[in-house]
Amino acid sequence: MSLRQLVWTLVSSELDEKLDEHKLHGTFLRSFQRLSSSGRGTVAPPDELIVKHLQGLGRQRGHDRHVLRFQSLRSRLHHSAARPVLALLFHLRGGDRGVVEDVSRPTLKEVRGGWHLASLANQKEISEAKIVRDLLFALQGVSSDCFDSSCEVDPAVLLTRPAWLLCHRILGLAKLHLRLSTDAKEAMGHGLLHQALCEALRKQLQGYYEVLAQLMSCEGLSLRSLWARLLAPMTRLHFLSQLCEGSRGVFGGALSSMVFASGFSGDIVAQDLAKEILRSVVKPLWSMIRAWMTEGELQDPYGEFFVIADASVPLEDLWNRAYSLELEMVPSFISLELARKILLAGKSVNFIRLCCRRTWSPEPLGTSELLPEEEIGASFDLASRVERLSSKTNEHLVKLLMNHFSLGEHALALRRFLLLGQGDFVQSLMDALQEELDIDANKIHKHQLMGILEMALRQSNAQFCSVDVLGRLGIKLRSPERGERGWDVFLLDYSIDSPLHVVFTPNIMQKYDRAFSFLWKLRRVSHALAASWNQHMALQRHLCRDQRDSLDRLSLLETRQTLHRCTLLRHEMHHFVQNVQSYVLEVLDTSWAKLQQGWQKSSDLDEVISQHERYLAAVEEGAFLAKGSEAILSGVSALLSLVLEFCTLQEQACASCFEVAAVEEEESVEAVFQAVRGRPFARSLAECRASLDHLASTFQMKLQLFLRALEDQPERHSEFSVLSFLLCRLDFNTHYENRRSER
């Protein structure tokens, strides 16, 4: 038996059966009010009033056993639960007259049971159909007799508890509708993706309105059936409400990521709804991607796209600095690799049009949606389309640079001239520049050297290079420091213009200059050793031809001793220079072959740049210019300076010998004897031999330090240069190691 039936039976049994039905019903309602009010209408707790009533009966009958029995029963009941029941029983007994407030107008919160619906103004019954109709109005945001515009029950309406509970739940759906309607109208000024989200919300609300229209056309609709039919719309609106709450303060690609993440739920309805909304939200994003990849344009008025542009960057730095990725705006369903390809495709389009000054119209990217039809977690069709379009655009750019702008030919020209790969040209240039560069650096002029450069080009196979390459070749001079000669400030220059500047940047050309300075000094030392050997051979042949007396043989002995020491030291120096030069050239040849292979496999401009940077890094490592090779470079430079000092010393000794030989040919023996005595010839050769001994000792000491530095270098896993190979070449027979052990 339900609570309503229990209370009705209790009221009917306690009251007179002949009582008017209308009054009986009113007493029944007041009893419900008293049961739910927990005695709030009494001026004293009901148990105290009952005790007073029983005490009065005890005085009349001469005993108080009724009071004791009531207190015993009350102690067995829970105090908070017993109070409303006692109040109800006391009210029905009629014992609360004069102490109970007027309860003829109960409110909504004072009745919580039964299915009876009534109007409190005149106690007229309200039909369930009217409540259903007013609820349907409230679900559309329209106020009615029973419910106001804020979706609350009118205080003048009395509802039973089950009816109130159902109305409260249905009105919760009405409140969700009001919030969603408000959010759907706040689209302007928040971004294109936010506007698309609001449009998707309005589309979902249209489906909600269609459900309400169908419900309003139904006849005999009860509260229970209304609630049952609203369960599905309520689930959808709850999901939409959570989506709106999560989208506050989020925009752009992050907004699409939030919508995408909301679909990863165990609820199939939520998955389908999230996929449908995401399909609408990403449409502006898809338009941005298409415009960027096909036209190179950023159609992003609200800053929502993950590709951003820096308008302050000059055109020369368009490829490296003008465009970048905003990682926070990359949607979670687009990988960083895919986002990089999207960025690269748009950069390639702009580079072709602005730097190469060529037109390029790639195929349209397509207009279908991003999401597949199967499930929200599947891979997007976007990846394959981006891959296809990006590959075509990047391939076109690489071919344009290689074929039309001759990138490979210019790289070869840098290899030939700035890295001294054209041997006959380098030899001819050094021979022609010998006198000009031997003077002080402040006294040489660029225009004088340009004529010598053109002559060296005509005398070598470099003359067969293209006119464009030869026209770019020039000379530049570093700002000289005190004591420097022309050799120290001389640099070959190669002019670079757009669009080749994207590969041969100013920073890259500075690295070429550093490599040229080292290689130029190495070739100069090798050239000086060759010249000293020629001078030595000329003097040797001259001495062997002449037949002199004993005094002449004394001078000849001094000369031969000096030249012998020169030969020993020159051979040791030549061994060092030749092996260092061979090592460096081998690194250059290997890295150049690797560059050619890499460029053949390059699919975009970034890979072309990366391959060239890797090649130049190998060149720096082979020329001891890389980071961490400072000790090696310092040791090589010191040894090369000693070789040049030796060449100067031998040149002076040979000049003295030739001068004496010339005097002997012209004068008699007595005149020669007097000339020799008058000249410090023997003394000068002795001083020369002492200088040679000191120079040899210094060279051997520096070479030992250099070998020790090679041994101390950490092992580098490089495919181009291994310093242990150089160490093995220099000390192939452990000569220096044995000498170091002896010391």
Tab-separated table of N, CA, C and O in Angstrom, residues 92-163:
chain	number	residue	atom	x	y	z
A	92	LEU	N	-4.785	15.123	13.524
A	92	LEU	CA	-6.024	14.385	13.234
A	92	LEU	C	-6.868	14.187	14.498
A	92	LEU	O	-8.100	14.146	14.430
A	93	ARG	N	-6.215	14.084	15.662
A	93	ARG	CA	-6.954	13.928	16.919
A	93	ARG	C	-7.667	15.190	17.322
A	93	ARG	O	-8.603	15.185	18.109
A	94	GLY	N	-7.184	16.320	16.668
A	94	GLY	CA	-7.814	17.598	16.985
A	94	GLY	C	-7.199	18.268	18.179
A	94	GLY	O	-7.772	19.205	18.724
A	95	GLY	N	-6.029	17.791	18.577
A	95	GLY	CA	-5.411	18.361	19.766
A	95	GLY	C	-4.608	19.588	19.509
A	95	GLY	O	-4.058	20.158	20.442
A	96	ASP	N	-4.454	20.028	18.256
A	96	ASP	CA	-3.603	21.191	17.955
A	96	ASP	C	-4.412	22.426	17.647
A	96	ASP	O	-3.904	23.374	17.081
A	97	ARG	N	-5.694	22.405	17.956
A	97	ARG	CA	-6.479	23.599	17.681
A	97	ARG	C	-5.987	24.748	18.534
A	97	ARG	O	-5.802	24.603	19.730
A	98	GLY	N	-5.797	25.853	17.922
A	98	GLY	CA	-5.337	27.044	18.614
A	98	GLY	C	-3.845	27.196	18.656
A	98	GLY	O	-3.340	28.270	18.972
A	99	VAL	N	-3.069	26.128	18.294
A	99	VAL	CA	-1.611	26.249	18.294
A	99	VAL	C	-1.014	26.003	16.919
A	99	VAL	O	0.183	26.036	16.742
A	100	VAL	N	-1.855	25.689	15.922
A	100	VAL	CA	-1.374	25.441	14.556
A	100	VAL	C	-1.741	26.619	13.674
A	100	VAL	O	-2.866	27.104	13.742
A	101	GLU	N	-0.759	27.011	12.854
A	101	GLU	CA	-1.013	28.122	11.953
A	101	GLU	C	-1.962	27.690	10.862
A	101	GLU	O	-2.202	26.500	10.633
A	102	ASP	N	-2.469	28.665	10.156
A	102	ASP	CA	-3.395	28.391	9.049
A	102	ASP	C	-2.659	27.645	7.956
A	102	ASP	O	-1.634	28.081	7.466
A	103	VAL	N	-3.177	26.488	7.599
A	103	VAL	CA	-2.545	25.661	6.576
A	103	VAL	C	-3.457	25.499	5.385
A	103	VAL	O	-3.385	24.531	4.664
A	104	SER	N	-4.333	26.454	5.210
A	104	SER	CA	-5.277	26.341	4.100
A	104	SER	C	-4.646	26.659	2.764
A	104	SER	O	-5.256	26.413	1.739
A	105	ARG	N	-3.408	27.243	2.766
A	105	ARG	CA	-2.734	27.572	1.497
A	105	ARG	C	-1.334	26.940	1.480
A	105	ARG	O	-0.329	27.591	1.682
A	106	PRO	N	-1.262	25.662	1.333
A	106	PRO	CA	0.063	25.027	1.260
A	106	PRO	C	0.800	25.480	0.002
A	106	PRO	O	0.187	25.815	-0.986
A	107	THR	N	2.140	25.470	0.067
A	107	THR	CA	2.977	25.842	-1.085
A	107	THR	C	3.530	24.591	-1.744
A	107	THR	O	3.326	23.473	-1.279
A	108	LEU	N	4.287	24.838	-2.849
A	108	LEU	CA	4.825	23.718	-3.618
A	108	LEU	C	5.753	22.856	-2.769
A	108	LEU	O	5.720	21.644	-2.835
A	109	LYS	N	6.554	23.474	-1.943
A	109	LYS	CA	7.540	22.742	-1.169
A	109	LYS	C	6.927	22.018	0.029
A	109	LYS	O	7.618	21.292	0.731
A	110	GLU	N	5.661	22.241	0.314
A	110	GLU	CA	5.031	21.632	1.477
A	110	GLU	C	4.260	20.364	1.146
A	110	GLU	O	3.687	19.739	2.028
A	111	VAL	N	4.147	19.975	-0.136
A	111	VAL	CA	3.445	18.754	-0.527
A	111	VAL	C	4.366	17.961	-1.446
A	111	VAL	O	4.844	18.479	-2.436
A	112	ARG	N	4.652	16.708	-1.119
A	112	ARG	CA	5.602	15.917	-1.890
A	112	ARG	C	5.086	14.515	-2.217
A	112	ARG	O	5.845	13.635	-2.492
A	113	GLY	N	3.790	14.244	-2.162
A	113	GLY	CA	3.303	12.892	-2.392
A	113	GLY	C	2.046	12.856	-3.215
A	113	GLY	O	1.294	13.831	-3.287
A	114	GLY	N	1.753	11.733	-3.840
A	114	GLY	CA	0.518	11.547	-4.585
A	114	GLY	C	0.563	12.150	-5.959
A	114	GLY	O	1.504	12.823	-6.344
A	115	TRP	N	-0.491	11.919	-6.766
A	115	TRP	CA	-0.592	12.401	-8.129
A	115	TRP	C	-1.637	13.473	-8.278
A	115	TRP	O	-1.926	13.911	-9.370
A	116	HIS	N	-2.268	13.937	-7.163
A	116	HIS	CA	-3.315	14.936	-7.289
A	116	HIS	C	-2.707	16.288	-7.600
A	116	HIS	O	-1.715	16.692	-6.995
A	117	LEU	N	-3.286	17.021	-8.552
A	117	LEU	CA	-2.825	18.348	-8.969
A	117	LEU	C	-3.928	19.344	-8.689
A	117	LEU	O	-5.087	19.101	-9.011
A	118	ALA	N	-3.627	20.458	-8.066
A	118	ALA	CA	-4.679	21.402	-7.703
A	118	ALA	C	-4.178	22.817	-7.787
A	118	ALA	O	-2.989	23.084	-7.679
A	119	SER	N	-5.101	23.756	-7.993
A	119	SER	CA	-4.812	25.184	-7.957
A	119	SER	C	-5.178	25.695	-6.582
A	119	SER	O	-6.258	25.395	-6.067
A	120	LEU	N	-4.282	26.457	-5.968
A	120	LEU	CA	-4.506	26.878	-4.589
A	120	LEU	C	-5.455	28.057	-4.474
A	120	LEU	O	-5.985	28.314	-3.405
A	121	ALA	N	-5.638	28.778	-5.527
A	121	ALA	CA	-6.485	29.972	-5.424
A	121	ALA	C	-7.923	29.594	-5.116
A	121	ALA	O	-8.556	30.152	-4.234
A	122	ASN	N	-8.406	28.618	-5.844
A	122	ASN	CA	-9.806	28.221	-5.633
A	122	ASN	C	-9.948	26.727	-5.451
A	122	ASN	O	-11.052	26.176	-5.546
A	123	GLN	N	-8.781	26.009	-5.212
A	123	GLN	CA	-8.790	24.569	-5.006
A	123	GLN	C	-9.375	23.818	-6.192
A	123	GLN	O	-9.909	22.733	-6.039
A	124	LYS	N	-9.257	24.402	-7.413
A	124	LYS	CA	-9.714	23.705	-8.616
A	124	LYS	C	-8.609	22.797	-9.112
A	124	LYS	O	-7.438	23.129	-9.048
A	125	GLU	N	-8.988	21.686	-9.574
A	125	GLU	CA	-8.016	20.742	-10.089
A	125	GLU	C	-7.429	21.242	-11.413
A	125	GLU	O	-8.147	21.800	-12.235
A	126	ILE	N	-6.069	21.029	-11.586
A	126	ILE	CA	-5.372	21.358	-12.844
A	126	ILE	C	-5.156	20.066	-13.591
A	126	ILE	O	-4.583	19.110	-13.057
A	127	SER	N	-5.584	20.035	-14.806
A	127	SER	CA	-5.477	18.799	-15.567
A	127	SER	C	-4.023	18.507	-15.921
A	127	SER	O	-3.195	19.410	-16.053
A	128	GLU	N	-3.726	17.241	-16.050
A	128	GLU	CA	-2.380	16.830	-16.427
A	128	GLU	C	-2.031	17.303	-17.831
A	128	GLU	O	-0.877	17.606	-18.133
A	129	ALA	N	-3.039	17.400	-18.693
A	129	ALA	CA	-2.804	17.879	-20.053
A	129	ALA	C	-2.297	19.313	-20.057
A	129	ALA	O	-1.439	19.689	-20.858
A	130	LYS	N	-2.831	20.150	-19.115
A	130	LYS	CA	-2.372	21.542	-19.041
A	130	LYS	C	-0.916	21.606	-18.590
A	130	LYS	O	-0.127	22.389	-19.113
A	131	ILE	N	-0.570	20.760	-17.606
A	131	ILE	CA	0.817	20.735	-17.148
A	131	ILE	C	1.743	20.319	-18.292
A	131	ILE	O	2.798	20.903	-18.515
A	132	VAL	N	1.361	19.309	-19.045
A	132	VAL	CA	2.167	18.854	-20.176
A	132	VAL	C	2.312	19.953	-21.215
A	132	VAL	O	3.394	20.202	-21.751
A	133	ARG	N	1.173	20.648	-21.499
A	133	ARG	CA	1.224	21.732	-22.481
A	133	ARG	C	2.151	22.851	-22.022
A	133	ARG	O	2.976	23.363	-22.788
A	134	ASP	N	2.023	23.231	-20.736
A	134	ASP	CA	2.898	24.299	-20.233
A	134	ASP	C	4.360	23.874	-20.211
A	134	ASP	O	5.269	24.688	-20.410
A	135	LEU	N	4.614	22.592	-19.949
A	135	LEU	CA	5.998	22.111	-19.995
A	135	LEU	C	6.560	22.192	-21.405
A	135	LEU	O	7.733	22.532	-21.603
A	136	LEU	N	5.745	21.871	-22.389
A	136	LEU	CA	6.208	21.981	-23.776
A	136	LEU	C	6.519	23.419	-24.138
A	136	LEU	O	7.463	23.693	-24.899
A	137	PHE	N	5.717	24.364	-23.600
A	137	PHE	CA	6.032	25.780	-23.810
A	137	PHE	C	7.371	26.133	-23.158
A	137	PHE	O	8.195	26.837	-23.732
A	138	ALA	N	7.569	25.652	-21.911
A	138	ALA	CA	8.810	25.959	-21.195
A	138	ALA	C	10.021	25.381	-21.916
A	138	ALA	O	11.101	25.977	-21.919
A	139	LEU	N	9.849	24.204	-22.510
A	139	LEU	CA	10.953	23.592	-23.247
A	139	LEU	C	11.363	24.408	-24.460
A	139	LEU	O	12.462	24.233	-24.988
A	140	GLN	N	10.488	25.307	-24.895
A	140	GLN	CA	10.811	26.197	-26.009
A	140	GLN	C	11.228	27.583	-25.540
A	140	GLN	O	11.456	28.469	-26.352
A	141	GLY	N	11.301	27.765	-24.199
A	141	GLY	CA	11.677	29.060	-23.654
A	141	GLY	C	10.533	30.036	-23.560
A	141	GLY	O	10.763	31.246	-23.453
A	142	VAL	N	9.265	29.549	-23.549
A	142	VAL	CA	8.078	30.403	-23.480
A	142	VAL	C	7.430	30.220	-22.116
A	142	VAL	O	7.217	29.083	-21.658
A	143	SER	N	7.118	31.328	-21.426
A	143	SER	CA	6.461	31.247	-20.124
A	143	SER	C	4.986	30.879	-20.292
A	143	SER	O	4.390	31.065	-21.354
A	144	SER	N	4.406	30.324	-19.201
A	144	SER	CA	3.011	29.876	-19.233
A	144	SER	C	2.386	30.081	-17.860
A	144	SER	O	2.977	30.733	-16.985
A	145	ASP	N	1.190	29.533	-17.663
A	145	ASP	CA	0.490	29.725	-16.394
A	145	ASP	C	1.222	29.052	-15.245
A	145	ASP	O	1.271	29.596	-14.135
A	146	CYS	N	1.759	27.874	-15.484
A	146	CYS	CA	2.380	27.107	-14.406
A	146	CYS	C	3.876	27.370	-14.261
A	146	CYS	O	4.440	27.135	-13.185
A	147	PHE	N	4.552	27.854	-15.311
A	147	PHE	CA	6.006	28.009	-15.282
A	147	PHE	C	6.381	29.369	-15.848
A	147	PHE	O	5.825	29.811	-16.853
A	148	ASP	N	7.347	30.019	-15.169
A	148	ASP	CA	7.746	31.354	-15.602
A	148	ASP	C	8.834	31.262	-16.664
A	148	ASP	O	9.245	30.179	-17.077
A	149	SER	N	9.366	32.428	-17.076
A	149	SER	CA	10.353	32.481	-18.165
A	149	SER	C	11.711	31.930	-17.767
A	149	SER	O	12.536	31.622	-18.625
A	150	SER	N	11.989	31.814	-16.457
A	150	SER	CA	13.254	31.251	-15.989
A	150	SER	C	13.161	29.760	-15.746
A	150	SER	O	14.018	29.185	-15.076
A	151	CYS	N	12.072	29.149	-16.246
A	151	CYS	CA	11.877	27.695	-16.137
A	151	CYS	C	11.759	27.245	-14.684
A	151	CYS	O	12.347	26.232	-14.267
A	152	GLU	N	11.028	28.001	-13.902
A	152	GLU	CA	10.713	27.638	-12.526
A	152	GLU	C	9.201	27.520	-12.385
A	152	GLU	O	8.436	28.179	-13.096
A	153	VAL	N	8.758	26.677	-11.434
A	153	VAL	CA	7.332	26.488	-11.193
A	153	VAL	C	6.767	27.704	-10.482
A	153	VAL	O	7.380	28.246	-9.557
A	154	ASP	N	5.614	28.147	-10.943
A	154	ASP	CA	4.941	29.272	-10.303
A	154	ASP	C	4.634	28.921	-8.850
A	154	ASP	O	4.083	27.856	-8.564
A	155	PRO	N	4.980	29.780	-7.893
A	155	PRO	CA	4.725	29.470	-6.477
A	155	PRO	C	3.253	29.237	-6.164
A	155	PRO	O	2.931	28.612	-5.145
A	156	ALA	N	2.341	29.729	-6.983
A	156	ALA	CA	0.916	29.552	-6.711
A	156	ALA	C	0.380	28.202	-7.147
A	156	ALA	O	-0.799	27.897	-6.963
A	157	VAL	N	1.280	27.369	-7.734
A	157	VAL	CA	0.847	26.066	-8.238
A	157	VAL	C	1.248	24.991	-7.235
A	157	VAL	O	2.386	24.946	-6.770
A	158	LEU	N	0.270	24.150	-6.889
A	158	LEU	CA	0.506	23.049	-5.967
A	158	LEU	C	0.649	21.762	-6.756
A	158	LEU	O	-0.227	21.403	-7.537
A	159	LEU	N	1.811	21.073	-6.547
A	159	LEU	CA	2.080	19.822	-7.240
A	159	LEU	C	2.402	18.736	-6.231
A	159	LEU	O	3.026	18.998	-5.196
A	160	THR	N	1.959	17.538	-6.561
A	160	THR	CA	2.348	16.410	-5.721
A	160	THR	C	3.802	16.060	-5.985
A	160	THR	O	4.401	16.478	-6.968
A	161	ARG	N	4.368	15.260	-5.103
A	161	ARG	CA	5.795	14.984	-5.175
A	161	ARG	C	6.215	14.342	-6.492
A	161	ARG	O	7.158	14.802	-7.131
A	162	PRO	N	5.583	13.248	-6.961
A	162	PRO	CA	6.014	12.678	-8.245
A	162	PRO	C	5.884	13.655	-9.396
A	162	PRO	O	6.750	13.713	-10.268
A	163	ALA	N	4.788	14.426	-9.380
A	163	ALA	CA	4.631	15.411	-10.447
A	163	ALA	C	5.714	16.478	-10.377
A	163	ALA	O	6.260	16.913	-11.388
